[in-house]
Short mmCIF file of C-alpha atoms in Angstrom, two decimals:
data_model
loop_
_atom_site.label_atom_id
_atom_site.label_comp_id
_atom_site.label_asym_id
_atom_site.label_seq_id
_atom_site.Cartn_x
_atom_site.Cartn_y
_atom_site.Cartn_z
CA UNK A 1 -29.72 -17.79 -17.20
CA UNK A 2 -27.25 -20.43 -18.02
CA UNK A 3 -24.44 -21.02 -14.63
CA UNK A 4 -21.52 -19.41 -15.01
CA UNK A 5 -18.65 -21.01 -15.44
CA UNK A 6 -15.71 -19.77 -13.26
CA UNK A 7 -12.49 -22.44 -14.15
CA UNK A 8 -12.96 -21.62 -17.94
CA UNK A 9 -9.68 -19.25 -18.91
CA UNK A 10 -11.59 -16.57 -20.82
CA UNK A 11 -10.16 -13.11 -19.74
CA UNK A 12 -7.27 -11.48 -20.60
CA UNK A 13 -5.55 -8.83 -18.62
CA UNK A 14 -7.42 -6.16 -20.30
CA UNK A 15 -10.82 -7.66 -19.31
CA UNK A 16 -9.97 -8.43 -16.06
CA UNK A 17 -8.82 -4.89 -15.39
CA UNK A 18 -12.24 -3.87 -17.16
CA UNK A 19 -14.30 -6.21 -14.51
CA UNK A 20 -12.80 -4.25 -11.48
CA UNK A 21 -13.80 -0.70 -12.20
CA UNK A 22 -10.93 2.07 -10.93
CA UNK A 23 -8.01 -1.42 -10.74
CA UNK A 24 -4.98 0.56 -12.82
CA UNK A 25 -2.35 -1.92 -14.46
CA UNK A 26 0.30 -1.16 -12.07
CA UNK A 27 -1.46 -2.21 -9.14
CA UNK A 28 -2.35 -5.36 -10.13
CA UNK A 29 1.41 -6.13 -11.62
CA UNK A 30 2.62 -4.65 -8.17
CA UNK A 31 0.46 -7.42 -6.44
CA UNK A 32 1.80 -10.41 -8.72
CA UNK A 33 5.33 -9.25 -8.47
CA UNK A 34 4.67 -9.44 -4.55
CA UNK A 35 2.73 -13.06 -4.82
CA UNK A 36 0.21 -11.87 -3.32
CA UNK A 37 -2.12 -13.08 -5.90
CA UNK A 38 -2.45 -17.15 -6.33
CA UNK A 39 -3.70 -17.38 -10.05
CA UNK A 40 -4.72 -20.03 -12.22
CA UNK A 41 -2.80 -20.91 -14.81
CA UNK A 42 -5.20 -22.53 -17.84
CA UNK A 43 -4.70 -24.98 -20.54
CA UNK A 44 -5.02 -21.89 -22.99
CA UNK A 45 -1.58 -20.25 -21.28
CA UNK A 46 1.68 -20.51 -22.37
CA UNK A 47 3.71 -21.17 -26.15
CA UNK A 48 3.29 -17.30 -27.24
CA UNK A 49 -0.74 -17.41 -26.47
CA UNK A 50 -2.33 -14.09 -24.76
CA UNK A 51 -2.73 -14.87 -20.69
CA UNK A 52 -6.40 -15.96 -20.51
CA UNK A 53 -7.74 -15.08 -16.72
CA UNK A 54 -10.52 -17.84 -15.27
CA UNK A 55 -13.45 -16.21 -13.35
CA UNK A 56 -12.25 -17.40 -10.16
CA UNK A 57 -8.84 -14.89 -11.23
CA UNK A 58 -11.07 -12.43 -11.62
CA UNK A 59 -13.02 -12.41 -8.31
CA UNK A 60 -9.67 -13.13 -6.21
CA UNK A 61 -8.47 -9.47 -7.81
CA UNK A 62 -11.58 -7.99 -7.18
CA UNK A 63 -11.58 -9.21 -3.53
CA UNK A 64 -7.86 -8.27 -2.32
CA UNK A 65 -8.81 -4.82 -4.07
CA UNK A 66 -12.69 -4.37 -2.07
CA UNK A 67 -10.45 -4.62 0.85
CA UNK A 68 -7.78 -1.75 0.48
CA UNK A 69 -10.17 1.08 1.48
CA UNK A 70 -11.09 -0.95 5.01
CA UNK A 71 -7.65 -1.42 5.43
CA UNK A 72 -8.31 -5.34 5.07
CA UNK A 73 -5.12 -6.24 3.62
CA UNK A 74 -2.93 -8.99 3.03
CA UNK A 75 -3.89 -10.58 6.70
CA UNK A 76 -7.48 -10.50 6.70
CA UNK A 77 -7.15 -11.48 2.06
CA UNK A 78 -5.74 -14.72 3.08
CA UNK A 79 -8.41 -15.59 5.82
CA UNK A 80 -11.24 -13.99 3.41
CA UNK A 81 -10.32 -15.14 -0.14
CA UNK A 82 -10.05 -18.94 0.50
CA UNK A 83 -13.77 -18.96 1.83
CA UNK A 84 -15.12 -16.86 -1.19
CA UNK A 85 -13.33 -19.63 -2.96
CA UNK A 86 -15.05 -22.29 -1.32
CA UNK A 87 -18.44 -20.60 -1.22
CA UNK A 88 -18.02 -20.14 -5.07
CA UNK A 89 -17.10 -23.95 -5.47
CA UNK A 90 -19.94 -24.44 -2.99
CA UNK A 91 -22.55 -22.72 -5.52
CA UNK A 92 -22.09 -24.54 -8.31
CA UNK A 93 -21.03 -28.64 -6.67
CA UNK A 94 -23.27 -28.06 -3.48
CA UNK A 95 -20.81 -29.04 -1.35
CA UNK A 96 -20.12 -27.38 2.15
CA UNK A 97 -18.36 -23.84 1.75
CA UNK A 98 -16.90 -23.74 5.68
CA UNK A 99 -16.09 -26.38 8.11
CA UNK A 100 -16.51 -25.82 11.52
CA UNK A 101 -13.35 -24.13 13.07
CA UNK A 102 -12.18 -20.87 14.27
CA UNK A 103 -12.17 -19.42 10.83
CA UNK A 104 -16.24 -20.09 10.65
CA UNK A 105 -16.95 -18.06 13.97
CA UNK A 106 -16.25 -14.96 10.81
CA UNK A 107 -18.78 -16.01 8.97
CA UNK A 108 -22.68 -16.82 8.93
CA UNK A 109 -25.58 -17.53 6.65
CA UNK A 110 -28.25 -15.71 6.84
CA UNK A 111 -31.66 -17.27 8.26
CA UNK A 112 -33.89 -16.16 5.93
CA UNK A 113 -31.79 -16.04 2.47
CA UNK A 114 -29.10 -18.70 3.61
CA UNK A 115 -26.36 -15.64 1.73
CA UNK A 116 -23.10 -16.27 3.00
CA UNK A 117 -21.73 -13.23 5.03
CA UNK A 118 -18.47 -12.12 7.44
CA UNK A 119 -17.65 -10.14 10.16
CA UNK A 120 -14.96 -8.06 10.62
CA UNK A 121 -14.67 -5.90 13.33
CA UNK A 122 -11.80 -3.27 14.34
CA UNK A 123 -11.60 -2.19 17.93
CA UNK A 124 -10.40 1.02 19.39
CA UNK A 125 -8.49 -0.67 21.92
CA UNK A 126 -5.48 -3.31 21.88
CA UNK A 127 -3.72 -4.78 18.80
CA UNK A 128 -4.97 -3.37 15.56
CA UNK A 129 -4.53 -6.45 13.31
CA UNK A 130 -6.66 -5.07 10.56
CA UNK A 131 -4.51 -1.64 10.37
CA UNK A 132 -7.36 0.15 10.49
CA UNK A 133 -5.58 3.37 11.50
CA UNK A 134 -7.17 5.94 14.30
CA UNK A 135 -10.93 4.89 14.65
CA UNK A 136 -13.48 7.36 14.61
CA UNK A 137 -15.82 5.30 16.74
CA UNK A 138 -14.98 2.87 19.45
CA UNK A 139 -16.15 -0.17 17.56
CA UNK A 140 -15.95 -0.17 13.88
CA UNK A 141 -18.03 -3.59 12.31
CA UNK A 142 -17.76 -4.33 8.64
CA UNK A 143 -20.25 -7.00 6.75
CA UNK A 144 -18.75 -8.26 3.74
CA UNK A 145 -21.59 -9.95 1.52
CA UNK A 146 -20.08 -12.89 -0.24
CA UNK A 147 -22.83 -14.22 -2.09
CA UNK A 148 -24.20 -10.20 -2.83
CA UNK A 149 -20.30 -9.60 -3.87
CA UNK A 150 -19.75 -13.30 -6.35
CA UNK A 151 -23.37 -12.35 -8.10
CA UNK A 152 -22.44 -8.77 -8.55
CA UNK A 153 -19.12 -10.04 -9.70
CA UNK A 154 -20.44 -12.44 -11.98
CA UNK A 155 -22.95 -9.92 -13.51
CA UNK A 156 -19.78 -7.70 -14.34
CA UNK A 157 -18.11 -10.47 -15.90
CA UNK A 158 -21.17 -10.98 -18.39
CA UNK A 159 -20.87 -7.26 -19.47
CA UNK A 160 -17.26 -7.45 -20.26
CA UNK A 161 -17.32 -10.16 -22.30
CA UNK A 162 -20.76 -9.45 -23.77
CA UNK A 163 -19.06 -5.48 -24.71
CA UNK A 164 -22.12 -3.97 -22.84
CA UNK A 165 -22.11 -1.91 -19.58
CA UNK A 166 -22.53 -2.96 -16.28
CA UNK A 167 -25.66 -1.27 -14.18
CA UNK A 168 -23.25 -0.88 -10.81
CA UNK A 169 -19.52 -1.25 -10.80
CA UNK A 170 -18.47 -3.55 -8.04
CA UNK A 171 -15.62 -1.05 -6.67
CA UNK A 172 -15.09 2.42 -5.93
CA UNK A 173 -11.28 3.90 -7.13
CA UNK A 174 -8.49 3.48 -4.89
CA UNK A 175 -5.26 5.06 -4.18
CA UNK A 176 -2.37 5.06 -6.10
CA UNK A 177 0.17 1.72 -5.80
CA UNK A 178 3.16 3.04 -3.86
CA UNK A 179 5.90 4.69 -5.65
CA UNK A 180 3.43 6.15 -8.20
CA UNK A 181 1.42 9.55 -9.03
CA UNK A 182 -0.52 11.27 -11.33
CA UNK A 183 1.46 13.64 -13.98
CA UNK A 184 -0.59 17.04 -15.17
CA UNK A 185 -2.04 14.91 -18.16
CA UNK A 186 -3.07 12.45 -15.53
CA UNK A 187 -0.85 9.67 -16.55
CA UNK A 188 0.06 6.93 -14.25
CA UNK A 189 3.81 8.04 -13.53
CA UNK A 190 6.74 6.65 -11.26
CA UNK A 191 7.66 9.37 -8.76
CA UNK A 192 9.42 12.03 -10.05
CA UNK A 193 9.79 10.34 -14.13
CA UNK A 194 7.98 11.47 -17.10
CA UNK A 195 6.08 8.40 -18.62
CA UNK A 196 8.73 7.90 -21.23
CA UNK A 197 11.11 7.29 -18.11
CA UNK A 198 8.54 5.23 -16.32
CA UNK A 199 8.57 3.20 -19.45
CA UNK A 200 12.44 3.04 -19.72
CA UNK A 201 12.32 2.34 -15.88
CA UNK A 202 10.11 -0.44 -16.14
CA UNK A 203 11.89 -2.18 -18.89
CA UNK A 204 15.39 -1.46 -17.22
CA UNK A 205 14.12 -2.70 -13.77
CA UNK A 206 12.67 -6.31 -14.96
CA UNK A 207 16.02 -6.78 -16.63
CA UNK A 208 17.87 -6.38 -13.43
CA UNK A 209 15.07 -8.46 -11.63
CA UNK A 210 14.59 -11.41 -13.73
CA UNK A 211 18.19 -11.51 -15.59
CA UNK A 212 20.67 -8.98 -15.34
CA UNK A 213 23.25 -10.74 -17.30
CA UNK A 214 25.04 -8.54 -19.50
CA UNK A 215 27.01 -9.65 -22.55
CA UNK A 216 30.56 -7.76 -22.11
CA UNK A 217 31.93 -4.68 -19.42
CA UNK A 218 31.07 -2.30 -21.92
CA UNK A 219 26.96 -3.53 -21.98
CA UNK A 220 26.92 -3.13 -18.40
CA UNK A 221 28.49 0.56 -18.24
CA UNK A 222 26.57 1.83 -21.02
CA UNK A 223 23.13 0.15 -19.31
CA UNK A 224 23.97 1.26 -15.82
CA UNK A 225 24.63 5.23 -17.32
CA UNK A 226 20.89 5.32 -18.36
CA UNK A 227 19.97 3.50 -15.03
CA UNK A 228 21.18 5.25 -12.41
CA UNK A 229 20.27 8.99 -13.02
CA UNK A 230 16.21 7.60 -13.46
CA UNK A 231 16.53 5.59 -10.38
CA UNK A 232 18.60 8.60 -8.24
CA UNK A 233 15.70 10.66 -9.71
CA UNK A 234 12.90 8.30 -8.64
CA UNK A 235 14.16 7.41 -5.85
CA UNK A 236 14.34 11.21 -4.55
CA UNK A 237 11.01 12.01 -5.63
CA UNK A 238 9.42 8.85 -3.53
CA UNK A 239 11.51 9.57 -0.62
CA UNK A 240 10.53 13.70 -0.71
CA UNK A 241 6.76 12.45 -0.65
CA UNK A 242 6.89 10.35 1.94
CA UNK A 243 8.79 12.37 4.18
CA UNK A 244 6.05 15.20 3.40
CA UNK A 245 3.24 13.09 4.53
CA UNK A 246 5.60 11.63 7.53
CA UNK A 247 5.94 15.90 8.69
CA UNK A 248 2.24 15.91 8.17
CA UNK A 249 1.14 12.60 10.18
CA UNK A 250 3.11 14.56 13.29
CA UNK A 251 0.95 17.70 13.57
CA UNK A 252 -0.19 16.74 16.92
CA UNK A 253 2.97 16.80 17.83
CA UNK A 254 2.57 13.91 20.60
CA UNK A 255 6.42 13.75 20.49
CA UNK A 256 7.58 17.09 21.21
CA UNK A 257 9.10 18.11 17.84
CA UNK A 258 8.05 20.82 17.02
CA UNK A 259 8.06 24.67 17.95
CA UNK A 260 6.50 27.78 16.01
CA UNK A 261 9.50 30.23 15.16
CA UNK A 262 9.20 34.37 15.04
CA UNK A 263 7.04 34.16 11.90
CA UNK A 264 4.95 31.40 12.89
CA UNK A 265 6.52 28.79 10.75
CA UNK A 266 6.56 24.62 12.73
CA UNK A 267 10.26 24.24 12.98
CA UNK A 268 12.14 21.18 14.76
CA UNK A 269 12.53 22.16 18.34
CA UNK A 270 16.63 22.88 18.93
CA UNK A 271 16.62 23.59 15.16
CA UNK A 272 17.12 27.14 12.92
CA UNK A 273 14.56 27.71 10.32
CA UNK A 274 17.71 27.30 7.70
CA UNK A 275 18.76 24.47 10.24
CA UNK A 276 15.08 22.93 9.58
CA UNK A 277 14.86 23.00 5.91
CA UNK A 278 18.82 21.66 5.51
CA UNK A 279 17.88 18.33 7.67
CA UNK A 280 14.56 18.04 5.48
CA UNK A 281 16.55 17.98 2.62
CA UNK A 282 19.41 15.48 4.24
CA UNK A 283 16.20 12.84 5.70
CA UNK A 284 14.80 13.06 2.19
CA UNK A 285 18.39 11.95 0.19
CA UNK A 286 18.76 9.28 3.29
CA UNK A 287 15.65 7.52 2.45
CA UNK A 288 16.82 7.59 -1.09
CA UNK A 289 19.82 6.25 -0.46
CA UNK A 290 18.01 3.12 1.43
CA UNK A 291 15.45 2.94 -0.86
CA UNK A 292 17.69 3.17 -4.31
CA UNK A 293 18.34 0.11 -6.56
CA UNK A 294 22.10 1.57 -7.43
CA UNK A 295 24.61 1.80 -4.94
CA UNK A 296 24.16 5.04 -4.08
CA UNK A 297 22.32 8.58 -4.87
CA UNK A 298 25.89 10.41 -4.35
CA UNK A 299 28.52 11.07 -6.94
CA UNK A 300 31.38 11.05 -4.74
CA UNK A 301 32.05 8.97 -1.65
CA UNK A 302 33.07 12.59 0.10
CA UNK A 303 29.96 14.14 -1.09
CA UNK A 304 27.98 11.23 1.02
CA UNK A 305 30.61 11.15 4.10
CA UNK A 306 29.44 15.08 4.58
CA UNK A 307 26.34 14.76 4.30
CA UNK A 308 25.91 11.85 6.57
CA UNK A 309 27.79 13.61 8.70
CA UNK A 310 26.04 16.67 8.71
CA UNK A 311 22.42 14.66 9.05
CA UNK A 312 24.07 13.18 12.43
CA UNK A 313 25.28 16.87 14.03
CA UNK A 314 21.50 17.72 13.13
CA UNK A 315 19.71 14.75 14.40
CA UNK A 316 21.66 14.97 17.26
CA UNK A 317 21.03 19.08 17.92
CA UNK A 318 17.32 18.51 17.85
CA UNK A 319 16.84 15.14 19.74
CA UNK A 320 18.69 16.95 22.66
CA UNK A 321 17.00 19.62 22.63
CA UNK A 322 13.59 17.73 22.62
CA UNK A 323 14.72 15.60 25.51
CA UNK A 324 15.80 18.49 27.15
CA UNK A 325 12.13 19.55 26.74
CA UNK A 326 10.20 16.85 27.66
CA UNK A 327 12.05 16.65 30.83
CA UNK A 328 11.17 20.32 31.64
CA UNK A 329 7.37 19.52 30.26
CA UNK A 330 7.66 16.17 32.96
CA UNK A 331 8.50 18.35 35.94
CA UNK A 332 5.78 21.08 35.28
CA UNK A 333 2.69 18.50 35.18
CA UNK A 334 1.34 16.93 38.27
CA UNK A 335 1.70 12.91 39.12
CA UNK A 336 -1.61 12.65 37.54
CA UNK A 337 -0.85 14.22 34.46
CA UNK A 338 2.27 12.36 33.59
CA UNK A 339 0.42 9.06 34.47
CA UNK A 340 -2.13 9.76 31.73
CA UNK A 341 0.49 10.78 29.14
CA UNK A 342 2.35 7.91 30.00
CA UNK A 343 -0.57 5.36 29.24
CA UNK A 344 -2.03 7.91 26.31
CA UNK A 345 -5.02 8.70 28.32
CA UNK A 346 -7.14 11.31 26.17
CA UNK A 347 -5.19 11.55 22.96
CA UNK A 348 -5.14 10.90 19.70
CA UNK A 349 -1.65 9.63 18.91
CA UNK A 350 -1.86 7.05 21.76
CA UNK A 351 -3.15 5.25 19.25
CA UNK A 352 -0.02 5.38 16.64
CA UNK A 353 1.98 5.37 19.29
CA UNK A 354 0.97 1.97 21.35
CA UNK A 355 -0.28 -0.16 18.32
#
């Protein structure tokens, strides 16, 4: 089998997409728009031509997105992706993938196939650069297989632009980008838009970002009143779901929120049930209102002042009242037991808590 040859521009969006099994457009835009991504740009790009992709574009997607379900993001992508680099300039001019250094103590070939491998290992204890989240074991050791991962990569690559199908994709699915969802027809949706206003969205948002010059008063009134009621909408929806999984992240309570009212419901300590579900709803429009493009999610400049206002009188009702309860939980407990809390001896949330 003839080499392959990685510098030649010779995918285009679709393909590369189609060489990393379960990568959905909007991730991969998300990443660019970020620069998190260091592509190639060919001879074959620019003047009106199609964006052709080089292998090497190819295999840098397909590593930062291998990483994402061990938590191996950006950090350990820019310590990992230069060596695959290397190894896969190594392969094919024989010169030496990794110079001595700190960044070779990763890495090691293997004594019987010389394969190129790394180490990556997550411990349950100290500062969790990886972002592993709470271990399950006390010492968690991943083996990434360059050489396995550039061959499997390269077989891929064949299929796509042969039109067959690959024996084994190279990557499971992963998560959603954030800010995204499924609809009921399982389309790839913004929070809370239909995919017609996703579309809109999208178009309306990379105005703003790359120009946002509008011809006359008039151009930018009549653009802004189809703006702001998607982005008020989207930027609700995103801010409702992450609030949801924030309540659900806290059901160890470690903090002391939370209390179970007369029909068994968690309720913020200090806090009605009504009281509860009003400063859901005021958190929620709050991290819309940081996280919207516009101004602001309110109408009125009263209509934000009272509920601002109202978000405060309830913050500040249940943060007393939990103080007020973890200094009557401090006196109960021996010197012992509050020394063990303290240091997050025995539980879970330590871990969130002191990383």
């Amino acid at each position: 089998m003839t080499a392959f040859d990685f510098d030649q521009p010779q995918f285009s969006t679709k393909e590369l997409l189609e060489c990393v099994p379960g990568l959905n457009p909007e991730t991969f835009q998300q990443w660019k728009k970020r620069h998190e991504l260091r592509l190639s740009v060919g001879d074959e790009i620019g003047r009106g031509k199609r964006v052709q992709h080089t292998g090497t574009d190819v295999v840098q997607v397909a590593t930062r997105y291998v990483l994402i379900p061990h938590g191996q993001f950006v950090a350990k992508f820019s310590i990992i992706w230069p060596v695959i680099k290397g190894r896969i300039i190594a392969r094919q001019t024989g010169l030496i993938a990794i110079e001595p250094g700190p960044i070779s103590a990763l890495f090691y070939l293997h004594p019987e196939t010389g394969e190129l491998h790394m180490n990556s290992f997550s411990e349950s204890e100290g500062v969790n650069f990886a972002a592993m989240g709470d271990p399950t074991i006390p010492t968690l050791q991943l083996m990434f297989g360059v050489d396995r991962f550039i061959d499997r990569m390269v077989e891929q690559m064949r299929h796509v632009k042969s039109g067959t199908k690959a024996a084994t994709p190279p990557t499971a699915r992963q998560p959603l980008p954030e800010g995204f969802e499924y609809d009921a027809a399982g389309n790839v949706v913004l929070c809370g838009l239909t995919v017609l206003e996703t579309q809109h969205y999208a178009r309306m948002e990379k105005f703003l970002d790359e120009d946002g010059h509008f011809p006359s008063e008039d151009d930018r009134t009549e653009f802004y009143k189809m703006f702001v009621p998607l982005d008020r909408k989207h930027a609700l929806a995103k801010s409702k779901k992450d609030i949801d999984k924030l309540y659900e992240s806290e059901e160890d309570d470690f903090f002391r929120r939370w209390v179970k009212d007369e029909n068994g419901n968690s309720i913020l300590v200090g806090l009605t049930q009504a009281e509860n579900d009003e400063f859901r709803t005021l958190r929620v429009q709050d991290w819309a209102e940081r996280n919207t493009k516009c101004s602001t999610i309110w109408e009125t400049m009263d209509e934000q002042q009272t509920a601002q206002k109202r978000y405060l009188e309830l913050h500040d009702k249940h943060e007393t009242a939990r103080q007020k309860r973890l200094g009557e939980e401090f006196k109960q407990r021996t010197t012992e037991e509050n020394s063990k809390r303290m240091t997050g001896e025995g539980t879970k949330s330590a871990w969130k808590f002191w990383k």
